[in-house]
PDB file of C-alpha atoms in Angstrom:
ATOM      1  CA  MET A   4      20.335 -13.451  -6.873  1.00 72.00           C
ATOM      2  CA  SER A   5      23.464 -12.977  -4.783  1.00 72.00           C
ATOM      3  CA  GLN A   6      25.121 -10.434  -2.376  1.00 74.00           C
ATOM      4  CA  ASP A   7      28.560 -10.869  -3.687  1.00 79.00           C
ATOM      5  CA  ALA A   8      29.135  -7.359  -5.238  1.00 88.00           C
ATOM      6  CA  GLU A   9      30.612  -4.241  -3.718  1.00 95.00           C
ATOM      7  CA  LEU A  10      30.374  -0.475  -3.970  1.00 97.00           C
ATOM      8  CA  TYR A  11      33.263   1.902  -4.731  1.00 97.00           C
ATOM      9  CA  PRO A  12      33.306   5.257  -2.762  1.00 95.00           C
ATOM     10  CA  THR A  13      36.008   7.668  -2.975  1.00 94.00           C
ATOM     11  CA  PRO A  14      37.195  10.397  -0.381  1.00 93.00           C
ATOM     12  CA  ASP A  15      34.939  13.138  -2.163  1.00 94.00           C
ATOM     13  CA  ASN A  16      32.184  10.611  -2.793  1.00 96.00           C
ATOM     14  CA  PRO A  17      31.354   8.758   0.183  1.00 96.00           C
ATOM     15  CA  LEU A  18      28.700   6.199   0.668  1.00 97.00           C
ATOM     16  CA  PRO A  19      25.152   7.645   1.347  1.00 97.00           C
ATOM     17  CA  GLY A  20      23.949   5.124   3.896  1.00 93.00           C
ATOM     18  CA  LYS A  21      23.637   1.381   4.517  1.00 92.00           C
ATOM     19  CA  ALA A  22      23.185  -0.748   1.246  1.00 96.00           C
ATOM     20  CA  THR A  23      22.422  -4.124   0.299  1.00 96.00           C
ATOM     21  CA  VAL A  24      24.621  -4.817  -2.871  1.00 98.00           C
ATOM     22  CA  GLY A  25      24.588  -7.809  -5.002  1.00 97.00           C
ATOM     23  CA  HIS A  26      23.942  -9.215  -8.524  1.00 98.00           C
ATOM     24  CA  PHE A  27      20.617 -10.258  -9.912  1.00 98.00           C
ATOM     25  CA  GLN A  28      20.198 -12.280 -13.016  1.00 97.00           C
ATOM     26  CA  GLY A  29      19.141 -10.121 -16.051  1.00 96.00           C
ATOM     27  CA  ALA A  30      17.782 -11.127 -19.627  1.00 87.00           C
ATOM     28  CA  ASP A  31      19.841 -14.013 -21.005  1.00 90.00           C
ATOM     29  CA  GLY A  32      21.458 -14.659 -17.633  1.00 93.00           C
ATOM     30  CA  ARG A  33      23.850 -11.655 -17.348  1.00 95.00           C
ATOM     31  CA  ARG A  34      25.000 -10.785 -13.914  1.00 97.00           C
ATOM     32  CA  LEU A  35      23.884  -7.212 -13.080  1.00 98.00           C
ATOM     33  CA  ARG A  36      24.977  -5.324 -10.013  1.00 98.00           C
ATOM     34  CA  TYR A  37      22.438  -3.728  -7.920  1.00 98.00           C
ATOM     35  CA  ALA A  38      22.119  -1.725  -4.509  1.00 98.00           C
ATOM     36  CA  VAL A  39      19.285  -1.231  -2.302  1.00 98.00           C
ATOM     37  CA  PHE A  40      19.716   1.668   0.066  1.00 98.00           C
ATOM     38  CA  ARG A  41      17.370   1.921   3.093  1.00 96.00           C
ATOM     39  CA  GLY A  42      17.289   5.040   5.064  1.00 90.00           C
ATOM     40  CA  GLU A  43      16.989   5.390   8.902  1.00 86.00           C
ATOM     41  CA  VAL A  44      14.420   8.382   8.482  1.00 79.00           C
ATOM     42  CA  GLY A  45      10.814   7.169   9.094  1.00 78.00           C
ATOM     43  CA  PRO A  46       8.000   6.638   8.249  1.00 87.00           C
ATOM     44  CA  VAL A  47       9.208   5.254   4.708  1.00 91.00           C
ATOM     45  CA  ARG A  48       7.488   7.178   2.060  1.00 92.00           C
ATOM     46  CA  GLY A  49       8.230   4.728  -0.729  1.00 95.00           C
ATOM     47  CA  THR A  50      11.058   3.716  -2.913  1.00 97.00           C
ATOM     48  CA  VAL A  51      12.705   5.400  -5.965  1.00 98.00           C
ATOM     49  CA  VAL A  52      13.668   3.144  -8.773  1.00 99.00           C
ATOM     50  CA  LEU A  53      16.857   4.849 -10.290  1.00 99.00           C
ATOM     51  CA  LEU A  54      17.705   4.200 -13.754  1.00 99.00           C
ATOM     52  CA  HIS A  55      21.074   5.682 -14.995  1.00 98.00           C
ATOM     53  CA  GLY A  56      22.302   6.986 -18.248  1.00 97.00           C
ATOM     54  CA  ARG A  57      24.943   5.585 -20.569  1.00 96.00           C
ATOM     55  CA  ASN A  58      28.396   5.333 -19.084  1.00 95.00           C
ATOM     56  CA  GLU A  59      27.114   5.755 -15.449  1.00 97.00           C
ATOM     57  CA  ALA A  60      27.258   3.576 -12.473  1.00 98.00           C
ATOM     58  CA  ILE A  61      25.595   3.415  -8.951  1.00 99.00           C
ATOM     59  CA  GLU A  62      28.576   5.386  -7.487  1.00 98.00           C
ATOM     60  CA  LYS A  63      27.755   8.477  -9.561  1.00 98.00           C
ATOM     61  CA  TYR A  64      24.401   8.920  -7.704  1.00 98.00           C
ATOM     62  CA  PHE A  65      25.693   8.616  -4.236  1.00 98.00           C
ATOM     63  CA  GLU A  66      24.866  12.191  -3.469  1.00 98.00           C
ATOM     64  CA  LEU A  67      21.423  12.234  -4.889  1.00 98.00           C
ATOM     65  CA  ILE A  68      20.527   8.961  -3.090  1.00 98.00           C
ATOM     66  CA  GLY A  69      21.578  10.476   0.126  1.00 97.00           C
ATOM     67  CA  GLY A  70      19.263  13.307  -0.219  1.00 96.00           C
ATOM     68  CA  PHE A  71      16.504  10.737  -1.060  1.00 96.00           C
ATOM     69  CA  LEU A  72      17.376   8.826   2.240  1.00 96.00           C
ATOM     70  CA  GLN A  73      16.949  11.981   4.271  1.00 94.00           C
ATOM     71  CA  ARG A  74      13.591  12.554   3.018  1.00 92.00           C
ATOM     72  CA  GLY A  75      12.353   9.149   3.903  1.00 93.00           C
ATOM     73  CA  LEU A  76      12.581   7.478   0.492  1.00 95.00           C
ATOM     74  CA  TRP A  77      14.401   4.258  -0.195  1.00 96.00           C
ATOM     75  CA  VAL A  78      16.392   3.844  -3.410  1.00 98.00           C
ATOM     76  CA  ALA A  79      16.789   0.813  -5.506  1.00 99.00           C
ATOM     77  CA  THR A  80      19.175   0.981  -8.480  1.00 99.00           C
ATOM     78  CA  PHE A  81      21.544  -1.123 -10.692  1.00 99.00           C
ATOM     79  CA  ASP A  82      24.020  -0.884 -13.517  1.00 99.00           C
ATOM     80  CA  TRP A  83      22.779  -1.623 -16.920  1.00 99.00           C
ATOM     81  CA  ARG A  84      24.288  -4.438 -18.958  1.00 98.00           C
ATOM     82  CA  GLY A  85      27.541  -3.729 -20.415  1.00 97.00           C
ATOM     83  CA  GLN A  86      28.682  -0.764 -18.082  1.00 97.00           C
ATOM     84  CA  GLY A  87      29.337  -0.013 -14.519  1.00 97.00           C
ATOM     85  CA  ALA A  88      30.226  -3.253 -12.537  1.00 97.00           C
ATOM     86  CA  SER A  89      27.561  -5.310 -14.324  1.00 98.00           C
ATOM     87  CA  ASP A  90      28.751  -7.914 -17.198  1.00 96.00           C
ATOM     88  CA  ARG A  91      30.369  -6.499 -20.111  1.00 96.00           C
ATOM     89  CA  LEU A  92      29.123  -7.721 -23.425  1.00 94.00           C
ATOM     90  CA  ILE A  93      32.412  -7.745 -25.379  1.00 92.00           C
ATOM     91  CA  GLU A  94      34.908  -9.648 -23.528  1.00 88.00           C
ATOM     92  CA  ARG A  95      37.938  -8.341 -25.454  1.00 90.00           C
ATOM     93  CA  LEU A  96      36.677  -4.832 -25.505  1.00 91.00           C
ATOM     94  CA  PRO A  97      35.224  -4.220 -22.070  1.00 92.00           C
ATOM     95  CA  ARG A  98      35.167  -0.460 -22.490  1.00 91.00           C
ATOM     96  CA  ARG A  99      32.927  -0.603 -25.567  1.00 93.00           C
ATOM     97  CA  GLY A 100      29.346   0.289 -25.009  1.00 93.00           C
ATOM     98  CA  HIS A 101      27.367  -2.261 -26.675  1.00 95.00           C
ATOM     99  CA  VAL A 102      23.962  -3.920 -26.716  1.00 96.00           C
ATOM    100  CA  ARG A 103      22.559  -6.486 -29.016  1.00 95.00           C
ATOM    101  CA  ARG A 104      18.922  -5.559 -28.538  1.00 96.00           C
ATOM    102  CA  PHE A 105      17.319  -2.495 -26.796  1.00 98.00           C
ATOM    103  CA  ALA A 106      14.774  -4.862 -25.635  1.00 98.00           C
ATOM    104  CA  ASP A 107      17.492  -6.260 -23.491  1.00 98.00           C
ATOM    105  CA  TYR A 108      17.554  -3.275 -21.350  1.00 98.00           C
ATOM    106  CA  GLU A 109      13.665  -3.373 -21.069  1.00 98.00           C
ATOM    107  CA  ARG A 110      13.955  -7.140 -19.857  1.00 98.00           C
ATOM    108  CA  ASP A 111      16.486  -6.315 -17.483  1.00 98.00           C
ATOM    109  CA  LEU A 112      14.474  -3.581 -15.965  1.00 99.00           C
ATOM    110  CA  GLU A 113      11.597  -6.151 -15.504  1.00 98.00           C
ATOM    111  CA  ALA A 114      14.078  -8.603 -14.031  1.00 98.00           C
ATOM    112  CA  PHE A 115      15.066  -5.967 -11.522  1.00 98.00           C
ATOM    113  CA  LEU A 116      11.542  -5.008 -10.342  1.00 98.00           C
ATOM    114  CA  GLU A 117      10.620  -8.854  -9.961  1.00 97.00           C
ATOM    115  CA  GLN A 118      13.606 -10.018  -8.283  1.00 97.00           C
ATOM    116  CA  VAL A 119      14.685  -6.998  -6.224  1.00 98.00           C
ATOM    117  CA  VAL A 120      12.259  -4.212  -6.073  1.00 98.00           C
ATOM    118  CA  LEU A 121       8.895  -5.914  -5.599  1.00 96.00           C
ATOM    119  CA  PRO A 122      10.086  -8.413  -2.747  1.00 95.00           C
ATOM    120  CA  ASP A 123      12.839  -6.210  -0.958  1.00 92.00           C
ATOM    121  CA  THR A 124      11.440  -2.695  -0.907  1.00 95.00           C
ATOM    122  CA  ARG A 125       8.432  -0.444   0.296  1.00 94.00           C
ATOM    123  CA  LEU A 126       5.524   0.758  -1.616  1.00 94.00           C
ATOM    124  CA  PRO A 127       4.733   3.080  -3.355  1.00 96.00           C
ATOM    125  CA  PHE A 128       7.178   2.977  -6.209  1.00 97.00           C
ATOM    126  CA  PHE A 129       8.448   6.027  -7.986  1.00 98.00           C
ATOM    127  CA  LEU A 130      10.711   5.810 -11.015  1.00 99.00           C
ATOM    128  CA  LEU A 131      13.400   8.457 -11.789  1.00 99.00           C
ATOM    129  CA  GLY A 132      15.371   7.856 -15.080  1.00 99.00           C
ATOM    130  CA  HIS A 133      18.169   9.957 -16.497  1.00 99.00           C
ATOM    131  CA  SER A 134      19.108  10.166 -20.195  1.00 98.00           C
ATOM    132  CA  MET A 135      19.274   6.631 -21.590  1.00 98.00           C
ATOM    133  CA  GLY A 136      17.509   5.577 -18.324  1.00 99.00           C
ATOM    134  CA  GLY A 137      14.810   7.739 -19.171  1.00 99.00           C
ATOM    135  CA  LEU A 138      14.447   6.233 -22.671  1.00 99.00           C
ATOM    136  CA  VAL A 139      14.153   2.839 -21.225  1.00 99.00           C
ATOM    137  CA  ALA A 140      11.572   3.807 -18.861  1.00 99.00           C
ATOM    138  CA  LEU A 141       9.412   5.519 -21.572  1.00 98.00           C
ATOM    139  CA  SER A 142       9.822   2.576 -23.831  1.00 98.00           C
ATOM    140  CA  GLN A 143       8.614   0.180 -21.035  1.00 98.00           C
ATOM    141  CA  ALA A 144       6.105   2.649 -19.545  1.00 98.00           C
ATOM    142  CA  PRO A 145       2.866   1.169 -21.120  1.00 97.00           C
ATOM    143  CA  LYS A 146       3.721  -2.158 -19.135  1.00 97.00           C
ATOM    144  CA  LEU A 147       4.650  -0.401 -15.874  1.00 98.00           C
ATOM    145  CA  SER A 148       1.196   0.848 -14.950  1.00 95.00           C
ATOM    146  CA  GLY A 149      -0.057  -0.598 -11.741  1.00 94.00           C
ATOM    147  CA  ARG A 150       3.524  -0.903 -10.371  1.00 96.00           C
ATOM    148  CA  ILE A 151       4.995   2.478 -10.984  1.00 98.00           C
ATOM    149  CA  ASP A 152       2.980   5.088  -9.299  1.00 97.00           C
ATOM    150  CA  ARG A 153       4.896   8.274 -10.797  1.00 97.00           C
ATOM    151  CA  MET A 154       7.858   8.777 -13.134  1.00 98.00           C
ATOM    152  CA  VAL A 155      10.345  11.491 -13.450  1.00 98.00           C
ATOM    153  CA  LEU A 156      12.596  11.644 -16.593  1.00 99.00           C
ATOM    154  CA  SER A 157      15.573  13.856 -16.402  1.00 99.00           C
ATOM    155  CA  ALA A 158      16.567  14.904 -19.917  1.00 98.00           C
ATOM    156  CA  PRO A 159      15.391  11.503 -21.406  1.00 98.00           C
ATOM    157  CA  PHE A 160      17.342  10.510 -24.489  1.00 98.00           C
ATOM    158  CA  VAL A 161      14.561  10.865 -27.200  1.00 97.00           C
ATOM    159  CA  ALA A 162      16.356  12.840 -29.764  1.00 95.00           C
ATOM    160  CA  LEU A 163      19.894  13.496 -30.969  1.00 89.00           C
ATOM    161  CA  GLY A 164      21.371  16.955 -30.347  1.00 84.00           C
ATOM    162  CA  GLY A 165      24.014  18.668 -32.363  1.00 69.00           C
ATOM    163  CA  GLN A 166      23.752  20.649 -35.608  1.00 54.00           C
ATOM    164  CA  ALA A 167      26.267  18.033 -37.366  1.00 52.00           C
ATOM    165  CA  LEU A 168      24.420  15.046 -36.517  1.00 64.00           C
ATOM    166  CA  ASN A 169      21.450  13.881 -38.701  1.00 82.00           C
ATOM    167  CA  GLU A 170      19.396  11.377 -36.885  1.00 84.00           C
ATOM    168  CA  GLY A 171      18.379   9.455 -39.965  1.00 85.00           C
ATOM    169  CA  ARG A 172      21.834   9.245 -41.173  1.00 87.00           C
ATOM    170  CA  VAL A 173      23.268   8.077 -38.172  1.00 89.00           C
ATOM    171  CA  VAL A 174      20.535   5.280 -38.010  1.00 90.00           C
ATOM    172  CA  ALA A 175      21.180   4.286 -41.531  1.00 91.00           C
ATOM    173  CA  LEU A 176      25.079   4.118 -40.944  1.00 90.00           C
ATOM    174  CA  ALA A 177      24.773   2.368 -37.800  1.00 93.00           C
ATOM    175  CA  GLY A 178      22.252  -0.159 -39.219  1.00 91.00           C
ATOM    176  CA  THR A 179      24.442  -0.786 -42.078  1.00 92.00           C
ATOM    177  CA  ALA A 180      27.365  -1.386 -40.030  1.00 92.00           C
ATOM    178  CA  SER A 181      25.563  -3.899 -38.139  1.00 90.00           C
ATOM    179  CA  LEU A 182      24.239  -5.752 -41.290  1.00 89.00           C
ATOM    180  CA  LEU A 183      27.847  -6.148 -42.481  1.00 89.00           C
ATOM    181  CA  GLY A 184      29.027  -7.628 -39.397  1.00 91.00           C
ATOM    182  CA  PHE A 185      30.550  -4.410 -37.844  1.00 92.00           C
ATOM    183  CA  GLY A 186      28.089  -4.034 -35.157  1.00 92.00           C
ATOM    184  CA  THR A 187      30.672  -4.045 -32.347  1.00 93.00           C
ATOM    185  CA  PHE A 188      32.803  -1.281 -33.968  1.00 93.00           C
ATOM    186  CA  PRO A 189      32.416   2.285 -32.898  1.00 91.00           C
ATOM    187  CA  LEU A 190      31.509   5.125 -35.212  1.00 86.00           C
ATOM    188  CA  THR A 191      33.510   7.548 -33.150  1.00 82.00           C
ATOM    189  CA  ARG A 192      36.873   7.363 -31.451  1.00 78.00           C
ATOM    190  CA  ASP A 193      37.722   7.241 -27.880  1.00 75.00           C
ATOM    191  CA  ARG A 194      38.567  10.840 -26.762  1.00 72.00           C
ATOM    192  CA  GLY A 195      39.255   9.888 -23.157  1.00 72.00           C
ATOM    193  CA  PRO A 196      39.019  12.586 -20.410  1.00 78.00           C
ATOM    194  CA  ARG A 197      37.924  15.972 -21.586  1.00 83.00           C
ATOM    195  CA  PRO A 198      38.620  19.220 -19.608  1.00 90.00           C
ATOM    196  CA  PHE A 199      35.834  20.800 -17.662  1.00 93.00           C
ATOM    197  CA  SER A 200      35.653  23.784 -20.064  1.00 89.00           C
ATOM    198  CA  ALA A 201      34.905  21.366 -22.991  1.00 87.00           C
ATOM    199  CA  ASN A 202      32.250  19.197 -21.132  1.00 92.00           C
ATOM    200  CA  PRO A 203      28.596  19.543 -22.262  1.00 91.00           C
ATOM    201  CA  LEU A 204      27.317  17.893 -18.955  1.00 95.00           C
ATOM    202  CA  THR A 205      27.309  20.285 -16.169  1.00 97.00           C
ATOM    203  CA  SER A 206      28.320  23.652 -15.336  1.00 97.00           C
ATOM    204  CA  ASP A 207      29.489  22.666 -11.796  1.00 98.00           C
ATOM    205  CA  PRO A 208      33.295  22.258 -11.586  1.00 96.00           C
ATOM    206  CA  LEU A 209      33.207  20.046  -8.222  1.00 97.00           C
ATOM    207  CA  ARG A 210      30.637  17.679  -9.387  1.00 97.00           C
ATOM    208  CA  PHE A 211      32.521  17.252 -12.729  1.00 96.00           C
ATOM    209  CA  ALA A 212      35.849  16.694 -11.034  1.00 95.00           C
ATOM    210  CA  ARG A 213      34.043  14.149  -8.574  1.00 96.00           C
ATOM    211  CA  GLY A 214      32.828  12.055 -11.635  1.00 94.00           C
ATOM    212  CA  GLU A 215      36.339  12.294 -13.383  1.00 93.00           C
ATOM    213  CA  GLY A 216      37.888  11.248  -9.986  1.00 93.00           C
ATOM    214  CA  LEU A 217      35.671   8.274  -9.824  1.00 94.00           C
ATOM    215  CA  ALA A 218      36.528   7.117 -13.301  1.00 92.00           C
ATOM    216  CA  GLU A 219      40.262   7.545 -12.592  1.00 93.00           C
ATOM    217  CA  ALA A 220      39.996   5.674  -9.168  1.00 95.00           C
ATOM    218  CA  HIS A 221      37.878   2.922 -10.624  1.00 96.00           C
ATOM    219  CA  PRO A 222      38.464   2.649 -14.425  1.00 94.00           C
ATOM    220  CA  HIS A 223      36.715  -0.641 -14.592  1.00 95.00           C
ATOM    221  CA  LEU A 224      33.265   1.277 -13.965  1.00 96.00           C
ATOM    222  CA  ALA A 225      33.831   3.649 -17.130  1.00 94.00           C
ATOM    223  CA  LEU A 226      33.096   3.203 -20.858  1.00 93.00           C
ATOM    224  CA  GLY A 227      34.426   4.264 -24.114  1.00 92.00           C
ATOM    225  CA  PRO A 228      32.566   5.099 -27.298  1.00 93.00           C
ATOM    226  CA  PRO A 229      29.174   3.208 -28.083  1.00 94.00           C
ATOM    227  CA  SER A 230      29.138   0.599 -30.754  1.00 95.00           C
ATOM    228  CA  ALA A 231      27.366   0.813 -34.030  1.00 95.00           C
ATOM    229  CA  ARG A 232      24.938  -1.744 -32.876  1.00 96.00           C
ATOM    230  CA  TRP A 233      24.313   0.332 -29.684  1.00 97.00           C
ATOM    231  CA  LEU A 234      23.537   3.353 -31.875  1.00 96.00           C
ATOM    232  CA  TYR A 235      21.154   1.766 -34.097  1.00 96.00           C
ATOM    233  CA  GLU A 236      19.192   0.094 -31.347  1.00 97.00           C
ATOM    234  CA  THR A 237      18.967   3.253 -29.209  1.00 97.00           C
ATOM    235  CA  LEU A 238      18.043   5.598 -32.033  1.00 95.00           C
ATOM    236  CA  SER A 239      15.438   3.120 -33.242  1.00 96.00           C
ATOM    237  CA  ALA A 240      14.059   3.070 -29.644  1.00 97.00           C
ATOM    238  CA  MET A 241      13.967   6.955 -29.600  1.00 96.00           C
ATOM    239  CA  ARG A 242      11.925   6.935 -32.873  1.00 96.00           C
ATOM    240  CA  ARG A 243       9.449   4.354 -31.503  1.00 97.00           C
ATOM    241  CA  VAL A 244       8.768   6.222 -28.140  1.00 97.00           C
ATOM    242  CA  ARG A 245       8.055   9.451 -30.106  1.00 97.00           C
ATOM    243  CA  ARG A 246       5.092   7.819 -31.962  1.00 96.00           C
ATOM    244  CA  GLN A 247       1.814   9.112 -30.831  1.00 96.00           C
ATOM    245  CA  GLU A 248       0.297   5.659 -30.353  1.00 96.00           C
ATOM    246  CA  HIS A 249       3.058   4.811 -27.779  1.00 97.00           C
ATOM    247  CA  LEU A 250       2.692   7.933 -25.876  1.00 97.00           C
ATOM    248  CA  THR A 251      -1.097   7.500 -25.750  1.00 95.00           C
ATOM    249  CA  ALA A 252      -0.531   4.133 -24.049  1.00 96.00           C
ATOM    250  CA  ILE A 253       1.220   5.629 -21.048  1.00 96.00           C
ATOM    251  CA  THR A 254      -0.948   6.343 -18.250  1.00 96.00           C
ATOM    252  CA  ILE A 255       1.658   6.788 -15.418  1.00 97.00           C
ATOM    253  CA  PRO A 256       1.817  10.517 -14.288  1.00 96.00           C
ATOM    254  CA  THR A 257       5.241  11.703 -15.653  1.00 97.00           C
ATOM    255  CA  LEU A 258       7.199  14.723 -15.037  1.00 98.00           C
ATOM    256  CA  ILE A 259       9.986  15.621 -17.542  1.00 98.00           C
ATOM    257  CA  LEU A 260      12.908  17.806 -16.298  1.00 99.00           C
ATOM    258  CA  ALA A 261      14.186  19.489 -19.490  1.00 98.00           C
ATOM    259  CA  PRO A 262      17.412  21.528 -19.284  1.00 98.00           C
ATOM    260  CA  THR A 263      17.240  24.322 -21.936  1.00 97.00           C
ATOM    261  CA  ARG A 264      21.040  24.288 -22.555  1.00 96.00           C
ATOM    262  CA  ASP A 265      21.526  20.456 -23.311  1.00 96.00           C
ATOM    263  CA  PRO A 266      23.625  19.991 -26.469  1.00 93.00           C
ATOM    264  CA  LEU A 267      22.825  16.269 -26.197  1.00 95.00           C
ATOM    265  CA  VAL A 268      19.098  16.123 -26.045  1.00 96.00           C
ATOM    266  CA  PRO A 269      17.384  19.223 -27.802  1.00 95.00           C
ATOM    267  CA  TYR A 270      15.053  21.067 -25.508  1.00 97.00           C
ATOM    268  CA  ALA A 271      12.423  21.618 -28.453  1.00 96.00           C
ATOM    269  CA  ALA A 272      12.285  17.673 -28.768  1.00 96.00           C
ATOM    270  CA  LEU A 273      11.381  17.310 -24.942  1.00 97.00           C
ATOM    271  CA  GLU A 274       8.879  20.109 -25.500  1.00 96.00           C
ATOM    272  CA  ALA A 275       7.353  18.483 -28.435  1.00 96.00           C
ATOM    273  CA  LEU A 276       7.247  15.054 -26.730  1.00 96.00           C
ATOM    274  CA  ALA A 277       5.397  16.413 -23.825  1.00 96.00           C
ATOM    275  CA  ALA A 278       2.826  18.227 -25.862  1.00 94.00           C
ATOM    276  CA  GLN A 279       1.767  14.783 -27.228  1.00 92.00           C
ATOM    277  CA  PHE A 280       1.864  13.084 -24.017  1.00 89.00           C
ATOM    278  CA  ARG A 281      -1.453  13.404 -22.113  1.00 88.00           C
ATOM    279  CA  ALA A 282       0.137  12.069 -18.684  1.00 90.00           C
ATOM    280  CA  CYS A 283       3.005  14.390 -18.761  1.00 96.00           C
ATOM    281  CA  THR A 284       4.083  17.831 -17.330  1.00 96.00           C
ATOM    282  CA  LEU A 285       7.351  19.487 -18.660  1.00 98.00           C
ATOM    283  CA  ILE A 286       9.384  21.613 -16.428  1.00 98.00           C
ATOM    284  CA  PRO A 287      12.153  23.738 -18.177  1.00 98.00           C
ATOM    285  CA  ILE A 288      15.374  24.157 -16.003  1.00 98.00           C
ATOM    286  CA  VAL A 289      16.466  27.211 -17.930  1.00 98.00           C
ATOM    287  CA  GLY A 290      20.063  27.515 -18.332  1.00 97.00           C
ATOM    288  CA  ALA A 291      20.881  24.021 -17.068  1.00 98.00           C
ATOM    289  CA  ARG A 292      23.014  21.427 -19.183  1.00 97.00           C
ATOM    290  CA  HIS A 293      22.278  17.813 -19.761  1.00 98.00           C
ATOM    291  CA  GLU A 294      23.036  16.223 -16.428  1.00 98.00           C
ATOM    292  CA  VAL A 295      20.604  18.308 -14.207  1.00 98.00           C
ATOM    293  CA  LEU A 296      21.058  16.182 -11.312  1.00 98.00           C
ATOM    294  CA  GLN A 297      24.808  16.681 -11.341  1.00 98.00           C
ATOM    295  CA  GLU A 298      24.404  20.339 -12.112  1.00 98.00           C
ATOM    296  CA  ALA A 299      25.302  23.454 -10.132  1.00 98.00           C
ATOM    297  CA  ASP A 300      23.036  23.963  -7.230  1.00 98.00           C
ATOM    298  CA  ARG A 301      21.043  26.854  -8.713  1.00 98.00           C
ATOM    299  CA  TYR A 302      19.754  24.378 -11.243  1.00 98.00           C
ATOM    300  CA  ARG A 303      19.921  21.228  -9.391  1.00 98.00           C
ATOM    301  CA  ASP A 304      17.980  22.543  -6.412  1.00 97.00           C
ATOM    302  CA  GLN A 305      15.143  23.366  -8.839  1.00 97.00           C
ATOM    303  CA  ALA A 306      15.047  20.033 -10.138  1.00 98.00           C
ATOM    304  CA  LEU A 307      14.978  18.421  -6.742  1.00 97.00           C
ATOM    305  CA  ALA A 308      12.213  20.596  -5.585  1.00 96.00           C
ATOM    306  CA  ALA A 309      10.219  19.658  -8.586  1.00 97.00           C
ATOM    307  CA  ILE A 310      10.751  15.967  -7.813  1.00 97.00           C
ATOM    308  CA  GLU A 311       9.889  16.297  -4.189  1.00 94.00           C
ATOM    309  CA  ALA A 312       6.565  18.080  -5.041  1.00 94.00           C
ATOM    310  CA  PHE A 313       5.666  15.417  -7.684  1.00 96.00           C
ATOM    311  CA  PHE A 314       6.583  12.128  -6.031  1.00 92.00           C
ATOM    312  CA  PRO A 315       4.220  12.129  -2.877  1.00 74.00           C
ATOM    313  CA  GLY A 316       1.666  14.661  -3.999  1.00 43.00           C
ATOM    314  CA  SER A 317      -0.152  15.937  -7.180  1.00 35.00           C
ATOM    315  CA  VAL A 318       1.432  17.644 -10.124  1.00 39.00           C
ATOM    316  CA  ASP A 319      -1.487  19.917 -10.232  1.00 43.00           C
ATOM    317  CA  SER A 320      -0.891  21.348  -6.626  1.00 37.00           C
ATOM    318  CA  GLY A 321       1.906  23.672  -6.372  1.00 40.00           C
ATOM    319  CA  LEU A 322       4.094  22.658  -8.977  1.00 44.00           C
ATOM    320  CA  PRO A 323       5.399  25.466 -11.081  1.00 45.00           C
ATOM    321  CA  GLN A 324       4.959  25.082 -14.880  1.00 46.00           C
ATOM    322  CA  GLN A 325       8.368  26.810 -15.687  1.00 47.00           C
ATOM    323  CA  ILE A 326      11.447  27.461 -13.494  1.00 45.00           C
ATOM    324  CA  GLU A 327      13.322  30.534 -14.501  1.00 44.00           C
ATOM    325  CA  GLU A 328      17.042  30.741 -14.508  1.00 42.00           C
ATOM    326  CA  ALA A 329      18.398  31.733 -11.118  1.00 39.00           C
ATOM    327  CA  THR A 330      21.227  34.262 -10.767  1.00 35.00           C
ATOM    328  CA  ALA A 331      24.675  32.856  -9.798  1.00 36.00           C
ATOM    329  CA  VAL A 332      25.778  33.468  -6.392  1.00 33.00           C
TER     330      VAL A 332
END
């Protein structure tokens, strides 16, 4: 483990506080960038292990991290292999989102816990995973009992949205491409930046612009389309975590934040998952899009209130079972 990495703030996305930044050694020796943020508000209530989605980096979560620090929570987070400022997997194509095995993500999470979180942060440990990060957390959750006290999943990537996309066909196509030696090839083209009006992620123009500005100022942090192998491995993991025997093995109290206007992960899929998952409570965020934690305040504040109620206390005391859509101000 080394402290030879840096963070990349921008004028509208400043550092949230003091951080220890470096690299730890992931599965198969990959250098993965991490950061630990320690707040100055005491007493320390614990540490949030923050797991990003695909094509995200530590910098995207500065605003969220700052809020946790103000509430007495430390934050430990890292860039997944192949994205952010961690080692890319295809040297000639650094923008290609790729992974050889989904299990590599799980092994990287284990390495992060052992090398960074356990020795350098404060108990208790809470996990917050968004989208792909939520999928990795769900997949690894049966092995996390005894280390992670509570888990929040924001729009976890457990099903494929879009009427034009058939999950089975995508798995078959991506698997065939991998078998034929085309696993590093994309199945979609790189569309580049998209206008706010066409984005499926957030209804907040300022947070959307901040994310686009980060990618423009520091393009080495961004990704293009995923590879066929990434699609095959990730969609196969989706199917695995939806199985009843897998969900039954999860004993960590879990909260799912489920945006109802998410075109990437169907709300119905999250509702069905939670219904089979004894340790889980689902909170619909009515009207929100995929990136609940980057959404307009009328949605984001509801998600943060649910997280605040869930991490230190009991999901059975005072946590609403449904959050209705707020009127825009």
